[in-house]
Amino acid sequence: MKPAHRHTLHEHEHEFEAAPGLPEPLPPGEKLLWQGSPDWRVLARRAFHLRKLVAYFGALLVLRLAILVNDGAALTEALRSTVGPLALASLGLALVALMAWLSARSTVYTLTDKRVVMRIGIVLTLTFNIPFKRIAAAGLHLDAGGSGDLPLTLLGTDRIAYLHLWPHARPWRLGRPEPMLRSVPQAALVARVLTEAWSQATGVAASAAPAPASPAQPANDRTQGHGQPALARG
């Protein structure tokens, strides 16, 4: 990760937390507004693409079965021949689900009245402190169940390496990575808390900004999920 402009972004690697999700107690006068973690099921679906992997492996097994039957194998024999591949595919899917669960379990997002704090990492735990004054804009993409993603656009030359953030980064923004609160339950409520705190901290009224498209959306489809607000410097 490149050093942040004027050292306004801080990265901590630690083994001890003074408070859940925080490497040190909040300074006097700083208030905790919200704290939460990703929904691991939504994270597995959206970040780890578990459903797509299920469909992919399922299609391969069906294709294998069809080829065997077409080559003259009895149906029972063809089914027996898919047991091994099915077991391997199930093991792979279980590992992906476990990774999503561990990622969600080890992640804590924190909003205070001054900054966003992201505690992430399964084996190597990192904490990123992002002051509101270094945030240029934030977006919101809602899922049907109310969970959603909140990507943060950083100001100026501030950078956090994509690999340091993943899966807590907006997809496909490799050149200028955007930290993202991912698969957050009740994302609309979190977006309101973020917008109000950002406006109070920066003294700038938040203006409506288009939400980022999901990976499945066309690049020119930037409609706001369920009409919920995102913030940008007016």
mmCIF file of C-alpha atoms in Angstrom:
data_model
loop_
_atom_site.group_PDB
_atom_site.id
_atom_site.type_symbol
_atom_site.label_atom_id
_atom_site.label_comp_id
_atom_site.label_asym_id
_atom_site.label_seq_id
_atom_site.Cartn_x
_atom_site.Cartn_y
_atom_site.Cartn_z
ATOM 1 C CA MET A 1 0.000 0.000 0.000
ATOM 2 C CA LYS A 2 1.311 3.427 -0.861
ATOM 3 C CA PRO A 3 1.687 5.830 2.055
ATOM 4 C CA ALA A 4 -1.483 7.848 2.485
ATOM 5 C CA HIS A 5 -1.479 11.545 1.718
ATOM 6 C CA ARG A 6 -0.423 13.349 4.895
ATOM 7 C CA HIS A 7 -0.718 10.010 6.662
ATOM 8 C CA THR A 8 -4.495 10.347 6.971
ATOM 9 C CA LEU A 9 -5.088 6.659 6.272
ATOM 10 C CA HIS A 10 -3.601 4.291 8.796
ATOM 11 C CA GLU A 11 -3.027 0.562 8.589
ATOM 12 C CA HIS A 12 -2.516 -1.584 11.651
ATOM 13 C CA GLU A 13 -1.488 -5.204 11.915
ATOM 14 C CA HIS A 14 -2.222 -6.428 15.398
ATOM 15 C CA GLU A 15 -2.909 -9.400 17.592
ATOM 16 C CA PHE A 16 -4.733 -7.553 20.355
ATOM 17 C CA GLU A 17 -7.773 -5.339 20.164
ATOM 18 C CA ALA A 18 -8.552 -2.792 22.827
ATOM 19 C CA ALA A 19 -12.198 -2.993 21.738
ATOM 20 C CA PRO A 20 -14.018 -5.222 19.232
ATOM 21 C CA GLY A 21 -13.006 -4.113 15.737
ATOM 22 C CA LEU A 22 -10.687 -1.386 17.054
ATOM 23 C CA PRO A 23 -6.937 -1.665 17.673
ATOM 24 C CA GLU A 24 -7.111 1.030 20.343
ATOM 25 C CA PRO A 25 -9.814 2.747 22.427
ATOM 26 C CA LEU A 26 -11.620 5.645 20.816
ATOM 27 C CA PRO A 27 -10.061 9.007 21.674
ATOM 28 C CA PRO A 28 -11.998 11.223 24.106
ATOM 29 C CA GLY A 29 -14.847 12.949 22.311
ATOM 30 C CA GLU A 30 -15.139 10.422 19.464
ATOM 31 C CA LYS A 31 -18.446 8.545 19.413
ATOM 32 C CA LEU A 32 -19.234 5.083 18.133
ATOM 33 C CA LEU A 33 -22.247 5.315 15.784
ATOM 34 C CA TRP A 34 -22.512 1.851 14.263
ATOM 35 C CA GLN A 35 -20.631 -1.413 14.128
ATOM 36 C CA GLY A 36 -21.355 -4.560 12.151
ATOM 37 C CA SER A 37 -20.082 -7.393 9.982
ATOM 38 C CA PRO A 38 -20.994 -8.826 6.578
ATOM 39 C CA ASP A 39 -23.783 -11.354 6.219
ATOM 40 C CA TRP A 40 -21.696 -14.406 5.324
ATOM 41 C CA ARG A 41 -24.393 -15.929 3.094
ATOM 42 C CA VAL A 42 -24.657 -12.761 1.017
ATOM 43 C CA LEU A 43 -20.851 -12.447 0.995
ATOM 44 C CA ALA A 44 -20.568 -16.043 -0.259
ATOM 45 C CA ARG A 45 -23.002 -15.309 -3.064
ATOM 46 C CA ARG A 46 -21.745 -11.895 -4.155
ATOM 47 C CA ALA A 47 -18.000 -11.890 -3.411
ATOM 48 C CA PHE A 48 -17.155 -15.597 -3.616
ATOM 49 C CA HIS A 49 -19.741 -16.356 -6.344
ATOM 50 C CA LEU A 50 -20.909 -19.535 -4.630
ATOM 51 C CA ARG A 51 -24.134 -19.817 -6.628
ATOM 52 C CA LYS A 52 -22.264 -19.507 -9.909
ATOM 53 C CA LEU A 53 -19.838 -22.203 -8.803
ATOM 54 C CA VAL A 54 -22.744 -24.489 -7.879
ATOM 55 C CA ALA A 55 -24.249 -23.955 -11.331
ATOM 56 C CA TYR A 56 -20.876 -24.511 -13.009
ATOM 57 C CA PHE A 57 -20.108 -27.782 -11.247
ATOM 58 C CA GLY A 58 -23.695 -28.926 -11.702
ATOM 59 C CA ALA A 59 -23.475 -28.322 -15.438
ATOM 60 C CA LEU A 60 -20.200 -30.260 -15.628
ATOM 61 C CA LEU A 61 -21.686 -33.241 -13.808
ATOM 62 C CA VAL A 62 -24.772 -33.272 -16.004
ATOM 63 C CA LEU A 63 -22.587 -33.046 -19.108
ATOM 64 C CA ARG A 64 -20.447 -35.937 -17.875
ATOM 65 C CA LEU A 65 -23.541 -38.024 -17.205
ATOM 66 C CA ALA A 66 -24.984 -37.243 -20.635
ATOM 67 C CA ILE A 67 -21.731 -38.165 -22.401
ATOM 68 C CA LEU A 68 -21.497 -41.490 -20.552
ATOM 69 C CA VAL A 69 -25.090 -42.410 -21.353
ATOM 70 C CA ASN A 70 -24.634 -41.348 -24.966
ATOM 71 C CA ASP A 71 -21.559 -43.622 -25.190
ATOM 72 C CA GLY A 72 -23.706 -46.585 -24.170
ATOM 73 C CA ALA A 73 -23.170 -46.794 -20.420
ATOM 74 C CA ALA A 74 -26.112 -47.885 -18.298
ATOM 75 C CA LEU A 75 -27.722 -45.115 -16.278
ATOM 76 C CA THR A 76 -26.784 -46.724 -12.951
ATOM 77 C CA GLU A 77 -23.175 -47.126 -14.083
ATOM 78 C CA ALA A 78 -23.075 -43.520 -15.290
ATOM 79 C CA LEU A 79 -24.462 -42.320 -11.968
ATOM 80 C CA ARG A 80 -21.847 -44.306 -10.044
ATOM 81 C CA SER A 81 -19.113 -42.723 -12.148
ATOM 82 C CA THR A 82 -20.199 -39.246 -11.058
ATOM 83 C CA VAL A 83 -19.918 -39.997 -7.343
ATOM 84 C CA GLY A 84 -16.201 -39.157 -7.214
ATOM 85 C CA PRO A 85 -16.469 -35.858 -9.147
ATOM 86 C CA LEU A 86 -19.557 -34.939 -7.114
ATOM 87 C CA ALA A 87 -17.641 -35.473 -3.862
ATOM 88 C CA LEU A 88 -14.739 -33.328 -5.083
ATOM 89 C CA ALA A 89 -17.093 -30.583 -6.257
ATOM 90 C CA SER A 90 -18.930 -30.654 -2.918
ATOM 91 C CA LEU A 91 -15.638 -30.382 -1.046
ATOM 92 C CA GLY A 92 -14.588 -27.408 -3.167
ATOM 93 C CA LEU A 93 -17.925 -25.642 -2.610
ATOM 94 C CA ALA A 94 -17.726 -26.324 1.120
ATOM 95 C CA LEU A 95 -14.259 -24.740 1.238
ATOM 96 C CA VAL A 96 -15.530 -21.647 -0.594
ATOM 97 C CA ALA A 97 -18.439 -21.371 1.856
ATOM 98 C CA LEU A 98 -16.015 -21.769 4.762
ATOM 99 C CA MET A 99 -13.824 -18.987 3.372
ATOM 100 C CA ALA A 100 -16.853 -16.689 3.137
ATOM 101 C CA TRP A 101 -17.875 -17.548 6.703
ATOM 102 C CA LEU A 102 -14.378 -16.957 8.051
ATOM 103 C CA SER A 103 -14.075 -13.693 6.129
ATOM 104 C CA ALA A 104 -17.366 -12.406 7.527
ATOM 105 C CA ARG A 105 -16.571 -13.631 11.041
ATOM 106 C CA SER A 106 -13.171 -11.904 11.094
ATOM 107 C CA THR A 107 -14.492 -8.621 9.669
ATOM 108 C CA VAL A 108 -15.785 -5.711 11.713
ATOM 109 C CA TYR A 109 -16.871 -2.419 10.140
ATOM 110 C CA THR A 110 -17.086 0.582 12.468
ATOM 111 C CA LEU A 111 -18.542 4.041 11.927
ATOM 112 C CA THR A 112 -17.712 6.794 14.369
ATOM 113 C CA ASP A 113 -18.507 10.485 14.105
ATOM 114 C CA LYS A 114 -15.052 11.034 12.575
ATOM 115 C CA ARG A 115 -14.069 8.012 10.479
ATOM 116 C CA VAL A 116 -14.701 4.603 9.014
ATOM 117 C CA VAL A 117 -12.717 1.727 10.496
ATOM 118 C CA MET A 118 -12.371 -1.579 8.639
ATOM 119 C CA ARG A 119 -10.945 -4.544 10.572
ATOM 120 C CA ILE A 120 -10.421 -7.276 7.961
ATOM 121 C CA GLY A 121 -8.364 -10.388 7.337
ATOM 122 C CA ILE A 122 -8.606 -14.075 8.248
ATOM 123 C CA VAL A 123 -4.959 -14.957 8.957
ATOM 124 C CA LEU A 124 -3.285 -11.559 8.676
ATOM 125 C CA THR A 125 -5.558 -9.049 10.401
ATOM 126 C CA LEU A 126 -5.407 -5.460 9.170
ATOM 127 C CA THR A 127 -7.249 -2.378 10.346
ATOM 128 C CA PHE A 128 -7.803 0.577 8.019
ATOM 129 C CA ASN A 129 -8.774 3.955 9.507
ATOM 130 C CA ILE A 130 -10.387 6.202 6.910
ATOM 131 C CA PRO A 131 -11.204 9.723 8.167
ATOM 132 C CA PHE A 132 -14.350 11.252 6.702
ATOM 133 C CA LYS A 133 -12.282 14.182 5.421
ATOM 134 C CA ARG A 134 -10.457 11.767 3.095
ATOM 135 C CA ILE A 135 -13.686 10.370 1.628
ATOM 136 C CA ALA A 136 -14.886 12.073 -1.556
ATOM 137 C CA ALA A 137 -18.023 10.023 -2.117
ATOM 138 C CA ALA A 138 -19.843 6.839 -1.145
ATOM 139 C CA GLY A 139 -22.276 4.672 -3.058
ATOM 140 C CA LEU A 140 -24.975 2.201 -2.107
ATOM 141 C CA HIS A 141 -26.143 -0.937 -3.841
ATOM 142 C CA LEU A 142 -29.002 -2.787 -2.144
ATOM 143 C CA ASP A 143 -29.935 -6.432 -2.465
ATOM 144 C CA ALA A 144 -33.543 -7.556 -2.351
ATOM 145 C CA GLY A 145 -33.142 -8.679 1.274
ATOM 146 C CA GLY A 146 -31.985 -5.269 2.489
ATOM 147 C CA SER A 147 -28.283 -6.045 2.763
ATOM 148 C CA GLY A 148 -25.949 -4.109 0.529
ATOM 149 C CA ASP A 149 -22.539 -2.712 -0.375
ATOM 150 C CA LEU A 150 -21.182 0.750 0.401
ATOM 151 C CA PRO A 151 -18.066 1.600 -1.660
ATOM 152 C CA LEU A 152 -15.969 4.583 -0.574
ATOM 153 C CA THR A 153 -14.175 6.855 -3.042
ATOM 154 C CA LEU A 154 -11.012 8.307 -1.541
ATOM 155 C CA LEU A 155 -9.719 11.815 -2.120
ATOM 156 C CA GLY A 156 -6.555 12.822 -3.906
ATOM 157 C CA THR A 157 -3.629 10.422 -3.915
ATOM 158 C CA ASP A 158 -4.883 8.176 -1.106
ATOM 159 C CA ARG A 159 -4.558 4.521 -2.091
ATOM 160 C CA ILE A 160 -5.085 1.132 -0.500
ATOM 161 C CA ALA A 161 -3.887 -1.848 -2.513
ATOM 162 C CA TYR A 162 -6.694 -3.949 -3.984
ATOM 163 C CA LEU A 163 -5.182 -7.198 -2.694
ATOM 164 C CA HIS A 164 -5.012 -5.764 0.823
ATOM 165 C CA LEU A 165 -8.728 -4.995 0.689
ATOM 166 C CA TRP A 166 -10.259 -7.944 -1.161
ATOM 167 C CA PRO A 167 -13.026 -8.996 -0.778
ATOM 168 C CA HIS A 168 -13.804 -5.662 0.887
ATOM 169 C CA ALA A 169 -13.254 -3.671 -2.305
ATOM 170 C CA ARG A 170 -15.478 -2.535 -5.133
ATOM 171 C CA PRO A 171 -15.143 -5.059 -7.981
ATOM 172 C CA TRP A 172 -13.127 -4.204 -11.081
ATOM 173 C CA ARG A 173 -11.606 -0.993 -9.656
ATOM 174 C CA LEU A 174 -8.007 -2.205 -9.825
ATOM 175 C CA GLY A 175 -6.361 1.050 -10.894
ATOM 176 C CA ARG A 176 -7.966 3.097 -8.117
ATOM 177 C CA PRO A 177 -9.299 0.642 -5.519
ATOM 178 C CA GLU A 178 -12.321 1.663 -3.479
ATOM 179 C CA PRO A 179 -12.756 0.239 0.029
ATOM 180 C CA MET A 180 -16.244 -1.209 0.425
ATOM 181 C CA LEU A 181 -18.401 -2.163 3.378
ATOM 182 C CA ARG A 182 -19.621 -5.405 1.857
ATOM 183 C CA SER A 183 -22.833 -7.398 2.316
ATOM 184 C CA VAL A 184 -23.868 -5.224 5.272
ATOM 185 C CA PRO A 185 -27.287 -6.030 6.812
ATOM 186 C CA GLN A 186 -29.730 -3.105 6.836
ATOM 187 C CA ALA A 187 -27.480 -1.243 4.428
ATOM 188 C CA ALA A 188 -29.907 1.649 3.902
ATOM 189 C CA LEU A 189 -29.786 2.461 7.610
ATOM 190 C CA VAL A 190 -25.973 2.270 7.604
ATOM 191 C CA ALA A 191 -25.894 4.579 4.561
ATOM 192 C CA ARG A 192 -27.993 7.177 6.406
ATOM 193 C CA VAL A 193 -25.698 7.020 9.440
ATOM 194 C CA LEU A 194 -22.657 7.396 7.199
ATOM 195 C CA THR A 195 -24.161 10.302 5.250
ATOM 196 C CA GLU A 196 -25.144 12.266 8.352
ATOM 197 C CA ALA A 197 -21.830 11.664 10.108
ATOM 198 C CA TRP A 198 -19.837 12.552 6.973
ATOM 199 C CA SER A 199 -21.740 15.811 6.519
ATOM 200 C CA GLN A 200 -21.271 16.824 10.151
ATOM 201 C CA ALA A 201 -17.564 15.939 10.138
ATOM 202 C CA THR A 202 -16.739 17.700 6.871
ATOM 203 C CA GLY A 203 -19.171 20.601 7.132
ATOM 204 C CA VAL A 204 -20.273 19.832 3.565
ATOM 205 C CA ALA A 205 -23.834 18.986 2.654
ATOM 206 C CA ALA A 206 -24.035 15.593 0.984
ATOM 207 C CA SER A 207 -25.498 15.601 -2.497
ATOM 208 C CA ALA A 208 -27.077 12.623 -4.211
ATOM 209 C CA ALA A 209 -24.594 10.434 -6.090
ATOM 210 C CA PRO A 210 -25.313 7.498 -8.373
ATOM 211 C CA ALA A 211 -24.761 4.119 -6.764
ATOM 212 C CA PRO A 212 -22.189 1.799 -8.274
ATOM 213 C CA ALA A 213 -23.438 -0.864 -10.593
ATOM 214 C CA SER A 214 -23.224 -4.406 -9.366
ATOM 215 C CA PRO A 215 -20.871 -6.718 -11.284
ATOM 216 C CA ALA A 216 -23.897 -8.091 -13.121
ATOM 217 C CA GLN A 217 -25.186 -4.660 -14.153
ATOM 218 C CA PRO A 218 -24.251 -2.982 -17.435
ATOM 219 C CA ALA A 219 -21.652 -0.264 -17.017
ATOM 220 C CA ASN A 220 -24.141 2.400 -18.105
ATOM 221 C CA ASP A 221 -26.800 1.281 -15.592
ATOM 222 C CA ARG A 222 -26.039 3.360 -12.514
ATOM 223 C CA THR A 223 -29.480 3.555 -10.940
ATOM 224 C CA GLN A 224 -29.645 3.874 -7.178
ATOM 225 C CA GLY A 225 -30.730 0.658 -5.448
ATOM 226 C CA HIS A 226 -34.286 1.200 -4.167
ATOM 227 C CA GLY A 227 -33.769 4.969 -4.398
ATOM 228 C CA GLN A 228 -31.547 5.090 -1.331
ATOM 229 C CA PRO A 229 -29.124 8.005 -0.976
ATOM 230 C CA ALA A 230 -25.392 7.954 -1.518
ATOM 231 C CA LEU A 231 -23.120 10.860 -0.706
ATOM 232 C CA ALA A 232 -20.781 13.079 -2.682
ATOM 233 C CA ARG A 233 -19.172 16.418 -2.117
ATOM 234 C CA GLY A 234 -21.585 19.006 -3.381
#
